[in-house]
Coordinates of C-alpha atoms and ligand atoms in Angstrom, one line a residue:
M1 CA 39.8 80.2 -17.2
T2 CA 37.2 77.9 -15.6
D3 CA 34.3 76.5 -17.8
T4 CA 31.9 79.0 -16.2
V5 CA 34.0 81.9 -17.3
K6 CA 34.6 80.4 -20.8
Y7 CA 30.9 79.9 -21.2
L8 CA 30.0 83.4 -20.1
L9 CA 32.7 85.6 -21.6
D10 CA 34.6 86.1 -24.8
E11 CA 38.4 86.6 -24.9
T12 CA 37.9 90.3 -24.2
H13 CA 36.0 89.4 -21.0
L14 CA 32.7 90.7 -22.4
P15 CA 29.5 88.6 -22.0
K16 CA 28.5 86.8 -25.2
Y17 CA 24.8 86.6 -24.3
W18 CA 22.1 88.4 -22.4
Y19 CA 20.4 85.9 -20.1
N20 CA 16.7 85.4 -20.3
L21 CA 15.1 84.3 -17.0
A22 CA 11.9 83.3 -18.8
A23 CA 13.7 80.2 -20.0
D24 CA 14.1 78.8 -16.5
L25 CA 11.0 79.9 -14.7
P26 CA 9.0 77.1 -13.0
V27 CA 5.8 79.0 -13.9
A28 CA 5.4 81.4 -16.8
A29 CA 4.6 85.0 -15.9
P30 CA 1.0 86.1 -16.5
P31 CA 0.3 87.6 -20.0
V32 CA 0.3 91.3 -20.8
L33 CA -3.3 92.4 -21.6
H34 CA -4.7 94.8 -24.2
P35 CA -6.6 97.5 -22.2
G36 CA -9.4 97.5 -24.7
T37 CA -10.0 93.8 -25.3
M38 CA -8.5 92.4 -22.1
Q39 CA -7.0 89.8 -24.3
P40 CA -3.2 89.0 -24.3
V41 CA -1.3 91.5 -26.5
G42 CA 0.4 90.2 -29.6
P43 CA 3.6 91.6 -31.2
N44 CA 1.6 93.7 -33.6
D45 CA -0.2 95.6 -30.7
L46 CA 3.2 96.8 -29.6
A47 CA 4.5 97.8 -33.0
P48 CA 3.5 101.5 -32.9
L49 CA 5.8 101.9 -29.8
F50 CA 8.8 99.5 -30.3
P51 CA 10.8 98.1 -33.2
M52 CA 10.1 94.4 -33.9
D53 CA 13.6 93.1 -32.6
L54 CA 12.8 94.5 -29.2
I55 CA 9.2 93.2 -29.2
L56 CA 10.6 89.7 -30.0
Q57 CA 13.0 89.9 -27.1
E58 CA 10.1 91.1 -24.9
V59 CA 8.3 87.8 -25.5
S60 CA 11.2 85.4 -26.0
T61 CA 11.6 82.3 -23.9
E62 CA 15.1 81.5 -25.2
R63 CA 17.8 81.3 -22.6
D64 CA 20.8 82.8 -24.2
I65 CA 20.2 85.9 -26.5
P66 CA 23.4 86.8 -28.4
I67 CA 24.5 90.4 -28.0
P68 CA 25.0 91.9 -31.4
E69 CA 28.6 92.7 -32.2
P70 CA 28.1 96.4 -32.8
V71 CA 26.5 96.7 -29.3
R72 CA 29.4 94.8 -27.8
E73 CA 31.8 97.2 -29.4
V74 CA 30.1 100.1 -27.6
Y75 CA 29.9 98.1 -24.3
R76 CA 33.7 97.6 -24.5
Q77 CA 34.1 101.3 -23.7
W78 CA 33.3 100.7 -20.1
R79 CA 32.6 96.9 -19.8
P80 CA 33.3 94.7 -18.1
S81 CA 32.5 97.0 -15.2
P82 CA 34.6 96.4 -12.1
L83 CA 33.7 94.1 -9.2
F84 CA 35.2 95.2 -6.0
R85 CA 35.6 93.7 -2.5
A86 CA 34.7 96.4 0.0
R87 CA 37.5 95.5 2.4
R88 CA 37.6 98.9 4.1
L89 CA 33.9 98.9 4.7
E90 CA 34.1 95.3 6.1
K91 CA 36.8 96.5 8.5
L92 CA 34.8 99.6 9.5
L93 CA 31.7 97.5 10.3
Q94 CA 33.8 94.9 12.0
T95 CA 31.8 92.2 10.2
P96 CA 32.8 88.7 9.4
A97 CA 30.9 89.0 6.2
K98 CA 32.6 89.5 2.8
I99 CA 31.1 92.4 0.9
Y100 CA 31.5 92.6 -2.9
Y101 CA 29.9 95.2 -5.1
K102 CA 29.5 95.5 -8.9
Y103 CA 30.1 99.2 -9.9
E104 CA 28.0 100.4 -12.7
G105 CA 29.0 104.1 -12.3
V106 CA 31.8 103.7 -14.8
S107 CA 29.5 104.1 -17.9
P108 CA 29.5 107.5 -19.7
A109 CA 26.2 108.4 -18.1
G110 CA 27.2 107.2 -14.7
S111 CA 24.8 104.3 -14.1
H112 CA 23.7 100.9 -15.4
K113 CA 21.2 102.5 -17.7
P114 CA 23.4 102.7 -20.9
N115 CA 23.4 98.9 -20.8
T116 CA 19.9 99.0 -22.3
A117 CA 19.9 102.5 -23.9
V118 CA 22.6 101.4 -26.3
P119 CA 20.9 98.2 -27.7
Q120 CA 17.5 100.0 -27.7
A121 CA 19.0 102.8 -29.8
F122 CA 20.8 100.2 -32.0
Y123 CA 17.6 98.2 -32.8
N124 CA 15.6 101.4 -33.4
K125 CA 18.2 102.7 -35.8
Q126 CA 18.2 99.4 -37.7
A127 CA 14.5 99.7 -38.0
G128 CA 14.8 103.1 -39.7
V129 CA 13.4 105.1 -36.7
K130 CA 14.3 108.8 -36.7
R131 CA 13.3 109.9 -33.2
L132 CA 13.1 108.3 -29.7
V133 CA 10.9 109.8 -27.0
T134 CA 11.1 108.8 -23.3
E135 CA 10.5 109.8 -19.7
T136 CA 13.1 110.2 -17.0
G137 CA 13.0 110.5 -13.2
A138 CA 16.2 111.7 -11.7
G139 CA 17.7 112.1 -15.2
Q140 CA 19.8 109.0 -15.4
W141 CA 17.7 107.3 -18.0
G142 CA 17.2 110.5 -20.0
S143 CA 21.0 111.1 -20.2
S144 CA 21.7 107.5 -21.0
L145 CA 19.3 107.5 -23.9
A146 CA 20.6 110.9 -25.0
F147 CA 24.1 109.3 -25.1
A148 CA 22.9 106.3 -27.1
G149 CA 21.0 108.6 -29.5
A150 CA 24.1 110.6 -30.1
L151 CA 26.0 107.3 -31.0
Y152 CA 23.4 106.4 -33.7
G153 CA 22.3 109.8 -34.9
L154 CA 18.8 109.5 -33.5
E155 CA 16.9 112.5 -32.2
V156 CA 16.0 112.1 -28.5
K157 CA 13.2 113.9 -26.6
V158 CA 12.9 113.4 -22.9
F159 CA 10.0 114.2 -20.6
M160 CA 11.6 114.8 -17.2
V161 CA 9.6 114.6 -14.0
R162 CA 9.1 118.2 -12.7
V163 CA 10.5 117.8 -9.2
S164 CA 13.7 116.3 -10.6
Y165 CA 13.9 118.8 -13.4
D166 CA 14.0 121.5 -10.7
Q167 CA 16.3 119.6 -8.3
K168 CA 18.8 118.4 -10.9
P169 CA 19.5 121.0 -13.5
Y170 CA 22.9 119.4 -14.4
R171 CA 21.2 116.2 -15.6
R172 CA 19.3 118.3 -18.1
A173 CA 22.5 120.0 -19.1
L174 CA 24.0 116.6 -19.7
M175 CA 21.1 115.5 -21.9
E176 CA 21.4 118.7 -23.9
T177 CA 25.2 118.2 -24.2
Y178 CA 24.5 114.9 -25.9
G179 CA 22.0 116.7 -28.2
A180 CA 18.7 115.7 -26.7
T181 CA 15.8 118.0 -25.8
C182 CA 14.4 117.9 -22.3
V183 CA 11.0 119.3 -21.1
A184 CA 9.5 119.3 -17.6
S185 CA 6.6 116.9 -17.2
P186 CA 3.7 117.4 -16.9
S187 CA 4.1 119.6 -20.0
N188 CA 1.9 121.6 -22.3
E189 CA 3.0 119.5 -25.2
T190 CA 0.6 116.6 -24.7
Q191 CA -3.1 116.1 -24.0
S192 CA -2.4 114.2 -20.8
G193 CA 0.1 116.8 -19.6
R194 CA -2.2 119.7 -20.3
A195 CA -5.1 118.0 -18.4
L196 CA -2.9 117.6 -15.3
L197 CA -1.6 121.2 -15.4
A198 CA -5.1 122.5 -15.7
Q199 CA -5.9 120.7 -12.4
R200 CA -2.7 121.7 -10.7
P201 CA -0.3 124.2 -12.3
D202 CA 2.5 123.4 -9.8
H203 CA 2.2 119.6 -10.4
P204 CA 5.4 117.8 -9.2
G205 CA 5.0 115.1 -11.9
S206 CA 5.7 111.4 -11.6
L207 CA 7.3 108.7 -13.8
G208 CA 3.8 107.4 -14.6
I209 CA 2.8 110.8 -15.9
A210 CA 6.0 111.3 -17.9
I211 CA 5.5 107.9 -19.5
S212 CA 2.0 108.9 -20.6
E213 CA 3.4 112.0 -22.3
A214 CA 6.1 110.1 -24.1
V215 CA 3.8 107.2 -25.2
E216 CA 1.3 109.8 -26.5
V217 CA 4.0 111.5 -28.7
A218 CA 5.3 108.1 -30.0
A219 CA 1.8 106.8 -30.8
Q220 CA 1.0 109.9 -32.8
N221 CA 4.2 110.1 -34.9
D222 CA 5.2 107.4 -37.5
D223 CA 9.0 108.2 -37.4
T224 CA 9.0 108.2 -33.6
K225 CA 9.3 105.2 -31.2
Y226 CA 9.1 105.0 -27.4
A227 CA 11.9 103.8 -25.2
L228 CA 11.5 102.7 -21.6
G229 CA 14.4 102.6 -19.1
S230 CA 13.2 99.9 -16.8
V231 CA 10.3 97.5 -16.1
L232 CA 9.9 95.8 -19.5
N233 CA 11.3 92.3 -20.1
H234 CA 13.7 93.4 -22.8
V235 CA 15.2 96.1 -20.5
L236 CA 15.8 93.6 -17.7
L237 CA 17.3 91.3 -20.3
H238 CA 19.8 93.8 -21.5
Q239 CA 20.8 94.5 -17.9
T240 CA 21.9 90.9 -17.4
V241 CA 25.3 91.8 -18.8
V242 CA 25.9 93.0 -15.2
G243 CA 25.1 89.6 -13.6
Q244 CA 26.8 87.6 -16.4
E245 CA 30.0 89.5 -15.7
A246 CA 29.6 89.3 -11.9
M247 CA 29.2 85.5 -12.1
A248 CA 32.4 85.2 -14.0
Q249 CA 34.2 87.7 -11.8
M250 CA 33.1 86.0 -8.6
D251 CA 34.2 82.7 -10.1
M252 CA 37.7 84.3 -10.8
A253 CA 37.7 85.4 -7.2
G254 CA 37.0 81.9 -6.1
D255 CA 33.8 82.9 -4.3
Y256 CA 30.0 82.8 -4.7
P257 CA 27.4 85.0 -3.2
D258 CA 25.1 83.8 -0.4
V259 CA 23.1 87.1 -0.6
I260 CA 22.5 89.4 -3.5
I261 CA 21.2 92.9 -2.9
A262 CA 20.1 95.7 -5.2
C263 CA 17.8 98.7 -5.1
T264 CA 14.5 98.6 -7.0
G265 CA 12.8 101.4 -8.9
G266 CA 11.3 99.5 -11.9
G267 CA 13.6 96.6 -11.1
S268 CA 16.2 96.6 -13.9
N269 CA 19.5 96.9 -12.1
F270 CA 18.2 94.4 -9.6
A271 CA 17.2 91.9 -12.3
G272 CA 20.5 92.6 -14.2
L273 CA 22.6 91.5 -11.3
A274 CA 20.3 88.8 -9.8
F275 CA 18.7 87.0 -12.7
P276 CA 21.8 85.1 -13.9
F277 CA 22.4 83.8 -10.4
L278 CA 18.7 83.0 -9.9
G279 CA 18.7 81.1 -13.3
A280 CA 21.7 79.0 -12.1
Q281 CA 19.8 78.2 -8.9
L282 CA 16.6 77.2 -10.9
R283 CA 18.8 74.9 -13.0
G284 CA 19.9 73.1 -9.9
G285 CA 22.8 75.3 -8.8
K286 CA 23.5 76.9 -5.4
K287 CA 20.6 78.7 -3.7
V288 CA 21.1 82.4 -3.2
R289 CA 19.0 84.8 -1.0
I290 CA 18.0 87.7 -3.2
V291 CA 16.9 91.0 -1.5
A292 CA 15.2 93.9 -3.3
V293 CA 15.6 97.2 -1.4
E294 CA 13.0 99.9 -2.1
P295 CA 12.2 103.4 -0.7
A296 CA 9.7 103.5 2.2
A297 CA 8.0 106.4 0.5
C298 CA 7.3 104.4 -2.7
P299 CA 7.1 100.8 -1.5
S300 CA 5.5 98.8 -4.4
L301 CA 7.0 95.4 -3.5
T302 CA 6.4 95.6 0.2
R303 CA 3.1 97.5 0.3
G304 CA 1.6 97.3 -3.2
T305 CA -1.1 95.0 -4.5
Y306 CA -0.2 92.3 -7.0
A307 CA -2.7 93.1 -9.7
Y308 CA -3.1 94.1 -13.3
D309 CA -2.4 97.8 -13.7
F310 CA -1.3 100.4 -16.3
G311 CA 2.3 101.4 -16.6
D312 CA 1.4 105.0 -16.8
T313 CA -1.0 107.5 -15.2
A314 CA -3.2 108.3 -18.2
G315 CA -3.9 104.6 -18.9
L316 CA -2.3 104.5 -22.4
T317 CA -0.1 101.4 -21.9
P318 CA -1.1 97.7 -21.9
L319 CA -2.0 96.1 -18.6
T320 CA 0.6 94.1 -16.8
K321 CA 0.3 92.1 -13.6
M322 CA 2.7 93.6 -11.1
H323 CA 3.1 94.9 -7.5
T324 CA 1.6 98.3 -7.8
L325 CA 0.6 101.3 -5.6
G326 CA -1.9 102.2 -8.3
S327 CA -1.1 104.0 -11.5
T328 CA -2.7 107.2 -10.2
F329 CA -0.6 107.2 -7.0
I330 CA 1.8 110.2 -7.0
P331 CA 4.8 109.3 -4.8
P332 CA 6.1 112.1 -2.6
G333 CA 9.1 114.0 -4.0
F334 CA 12.0 112.3 -2.2
H335 CA 15.6 112.4 -3.6
A336 CA 16.0 109.0 -5.2
G337 CA 13.9 110.1 -8.2
G338 CA 14.8 106.9 -10.1
L339 CA 12.8 104.9 -7.5
R340 CA 9.6 107.0 -7.7
Y341 CA 7.6 104.6 -9.8
H342 CA 4.2 103.2 -8.8
G343 CA 4.8 99.7 -10.2
M344 CA 7.4 97.0 -10.5
A345 CA 8.7 95.0 -13.4
P346 CA 6.3 92.1 -14.0
L347 CA 9.1 89.6 -14.0
V348 CA 10.4 90.9 -10.6
S349 CA 6.8 90.9 -9.2
H350 CA 6.3 87.4 -10.5
I351 CA 9.4 85.9 -8.8
K352 CA 8.4 87.8 -5.6
E353 CA 5.0 86.0 -5.7
L354 CA 6.8 82.7 -6.3
G355 CA 8.8 83.3 -3.1
L356 CA 12.2 83.4 -5.0
I357 CA 13.1 86.8 -3.7
E358 CA 12.6 89.0 -0.6
A359 CA 12.0 92.8 -0.3
V360 CA 12.6 95.4 2.3
A361 CA 11.9 99.2 2.4
Y362 CA 14.1 101.9 4.0
E363 CA 13.6 105.6 4.7
Q364 CA 15.8 108.0 2.8
I365 CA 17.8 109.5 5.7
A366 CA 19.0 106.0 6.7
C367 CA 20.0 105.4 3.1
F368 CA 22.0 108.6 2.9
E369 CA 23.7 107.8 6.2
A370 CA 24.7 104.4 4.7
G371 CA 25.8 106.1 1.5
V372 CA 28.1 108.5 3.4
T373 CA 29.6 105.7 5.4
F374 CA 30.3 103.9 2.1
A375 CA 31.8 106.9 0.5
R376 CA 34.2 107.5 3.4
A377 CA 35.3 103.9 3.4
E378 CA 35.4 103.1 -0.3
G379 CA 35.8 106.5 -2.0
I380 CA 32.8 106.2 -4.3
V381 CA 29.8 108.5 -3.8
P382 CA 26.7 106.5 -4.6
A383 CA 23.6 107.8 -6.4
P384 CA 20.7 108.3 -4.0
E385 CA 19.0 105.3 -5.6
S386 CA 22.1 103.1 -5.0
N387 CA 22.2 104.2 -1.4
H388 CA 19.3 101.9 -0.8
A389 CA 21.4 98.9 -1.9
V390 CA 24.3 100.1 0.2
K391 CA 21.9 100.4 3.2
G392 CA 20.6 96.8 2.5
A393 CA 24.2 95.5 2.2
I394 CA 25.3 97.2 5.5
A395 CA 22.2 95.9 7.3
E396 CA 23.0 92.4 6.1
A397 CA 26.7 92.7 7.1
L398 CA 25.7 93.8 10.6
K399 CA 23.3 90.9 10.8
C400 CA 26.2 88.6 10.1
K401 CA 28.2 90.3 12.8
A402 CA 25.3 89.9 15.4
E403 CA 25.0 86.2 14.4
G404 CA 28.7 85.7 14.4
K405 CA 28.4 84.2 10.8
S406 CA 30.4 84.9 7.7
R407 CA 28.4 85.2 4.5
T408 CA 29.3 86.5 1.1
I409 CA 27.3 89.5 0.2
L410 CA 27.1 90.9 -3.4
F411 CA 25.4 94.2 -4.2
N412 CA 24.8 96.3 -7.2
L413 CA 26.2 99.9 -6.9
S414 CA 24.0 101.0 -9.7
G415 CA 25.5 104.5 -10.2
H416 CA 27.5 107.4 -8.8
G417 CA 26.0 110.4 -7.3
H418 CA 28.1 113.2 -8.9
F419 CA 25.0 114.8 -10.3
D420 CA 23.1 114.4 -7.0
M421 CA 25.3 116.4 -4.7
Q422 CA 22.4 118.8 -3.9
A423 CA 20.8 115.8 -2.2
Y424 CA 23.9 115.3 -0.1
L425 CA 24.1 119.0 0.7
D426 CA 20.4 118.7 1.9
Y427 CA 21.3 115.7 4.0
F428 CA 24.3 117.4 5.6
G429 CA 22.2 120.5 6.2
G430 CA 19.6 118.5 8.1
K431 CA 17.0 119.4 5.4
L432 CA 16.3 115.9 4.3
K433 CA 13.0 114.5 5.7
D434 CA 11.6 111.0 5.8
I435 CA 8.5 111.8 3.8
Q436 CA 5.4 109.8 4.4
Y437 CA 2.8 109.3 1.7
A438 CA -0.8 109.7 2.9
E439 CA -2.3 106.2 3.5
A440 CA -5.6 107.7 2.2
D441 CA -3.9 108.6 -1.2
L442 CA -2.6 105.0 -1.5
A443 CA -6.1 103.6 -0.7
T444 CA -7.7 105.9 -3.3
A445 CA -5.1 104.9 -6.0
L446 CA -5.6 101.2 -5.2
A447 CA -9.3 101.5 -5.3
K448 CA -9.0 102.8 -8.9
L449 CA -7.1 99.7 -10.1
P450 CA -8.6 98.5 -13.4
Q451 CA -11.1 95.6 -13.0
V452 CA -9.7 92.5 -14.7
K453 CA -11.3 89.1 -14.5
A454 CA -8.9 86.3 -13.4
A455 CA -6.8 85.8 -16.5
Ligands
PLP1 C1 17.2 104.5 -12.6 C2 18.1 104.1 -11.5 C3 17.7 103.1 -10.6 C4 16.4 102.5 -10.5 O1 15.9 101.8 -11.7 P1 15.9 100.3 -11.8 O2 15.2 100.0 -13.1 O3 15.1 99.7 -10.6 O4 17.3 99.8 -11.7 C5 18.7 102.7 -9.6 N1 19.9 103.3 -9.6 C6 20.3 104.2 -10.5 C7 21.7 104.8 -10.4 C8 19.4 104.6 -11.5 O5 19.8 105.6 -12.3

């Protein structure tokens, strides 16, 4: 074992710590603001929604956060997740590049999301919480939290974005199998849901709306807390088990990435893989190019404004500075439901502003084409979200080929697509379209951004 591996992993090859990027940032990220007072929020402002252990992680600037042993015990069921070299894909593309991928589809729910669902449920249970309420897009997060809730005997209620609820009935079945309840959002169960249904009974929903419904329920019930599957600092923190393992695994392979690629919805699988490598770079280590890949139909990093905005549609959450399409923007109903979010994690937005990462956007048909190429070469069928990362990695490998340069590419295969086969059927049947959002809708949503004086 090298010193790097010994520092990162215990004797069972599991990371000892989550890595906190806040410790190594050259400039701290802007503060989160209270929507009433426009002053930075304190831990007590967040207490109705989250248990204190998670709030303290949210604001921590310590570099290494120990992973509690009971959480590590659960992680061991599927972690460390495998890191593969995609040799057959390299051959198919005839690229001089080396392509590695970290495969997160080996978790019980089939994606990276249980990496944070498990510690979130653990800390809530410790704090005496009885019920967790949340939102889900494609259903990956809802099923991950349902799984974690089952582990700790917590009730779980999930507001699932209406288009995905209709497109992906088996994700709902999975949540119910784990004992959770799942309702289509917007729903009749909340004030914000009822208001939207009154305007438009066939409302397709959005992550922003489902978050409003979940936050409303959590704020009104003492025994209930809210859990978020992406975006927040503590969620990104938990996902760094992915990058910590990948660093050790690349080290064992005697290699180091030149380029790191991941898809971005709220930014958590991207941060999970990239932050430990970025931290090493910021501490004087090797420079890595880091590329975020987002859907062209919901392009927060490439087309959004960097501004203070709400995390939800009804304006119930604190204000965070992020790349946003406007919290009232309703992205078109394309298939990568987990990427249909109007904003981006504040930490990911911040490092984009600092010039530490790049971002590109691709249309969904090109992403499915890449996913099918990958499946035929490597045997794993990626989730529609992960197809964006696959597309990014293939584009990079073909660039290496055109330039006659060998580079080491590492990407995050954030989940498998076994519950998303309808999307593949639509792709094969020629029914998939590259959906454009209306520029006027984006302009309207951006015009409604909350007015915040330079903080
Ligand atoms: C939820 C999800 C995503 C997008 O969320 P991030 O927080 O950006 O990672 C990507 N891939 C899969 C498989 C997902 O389930």
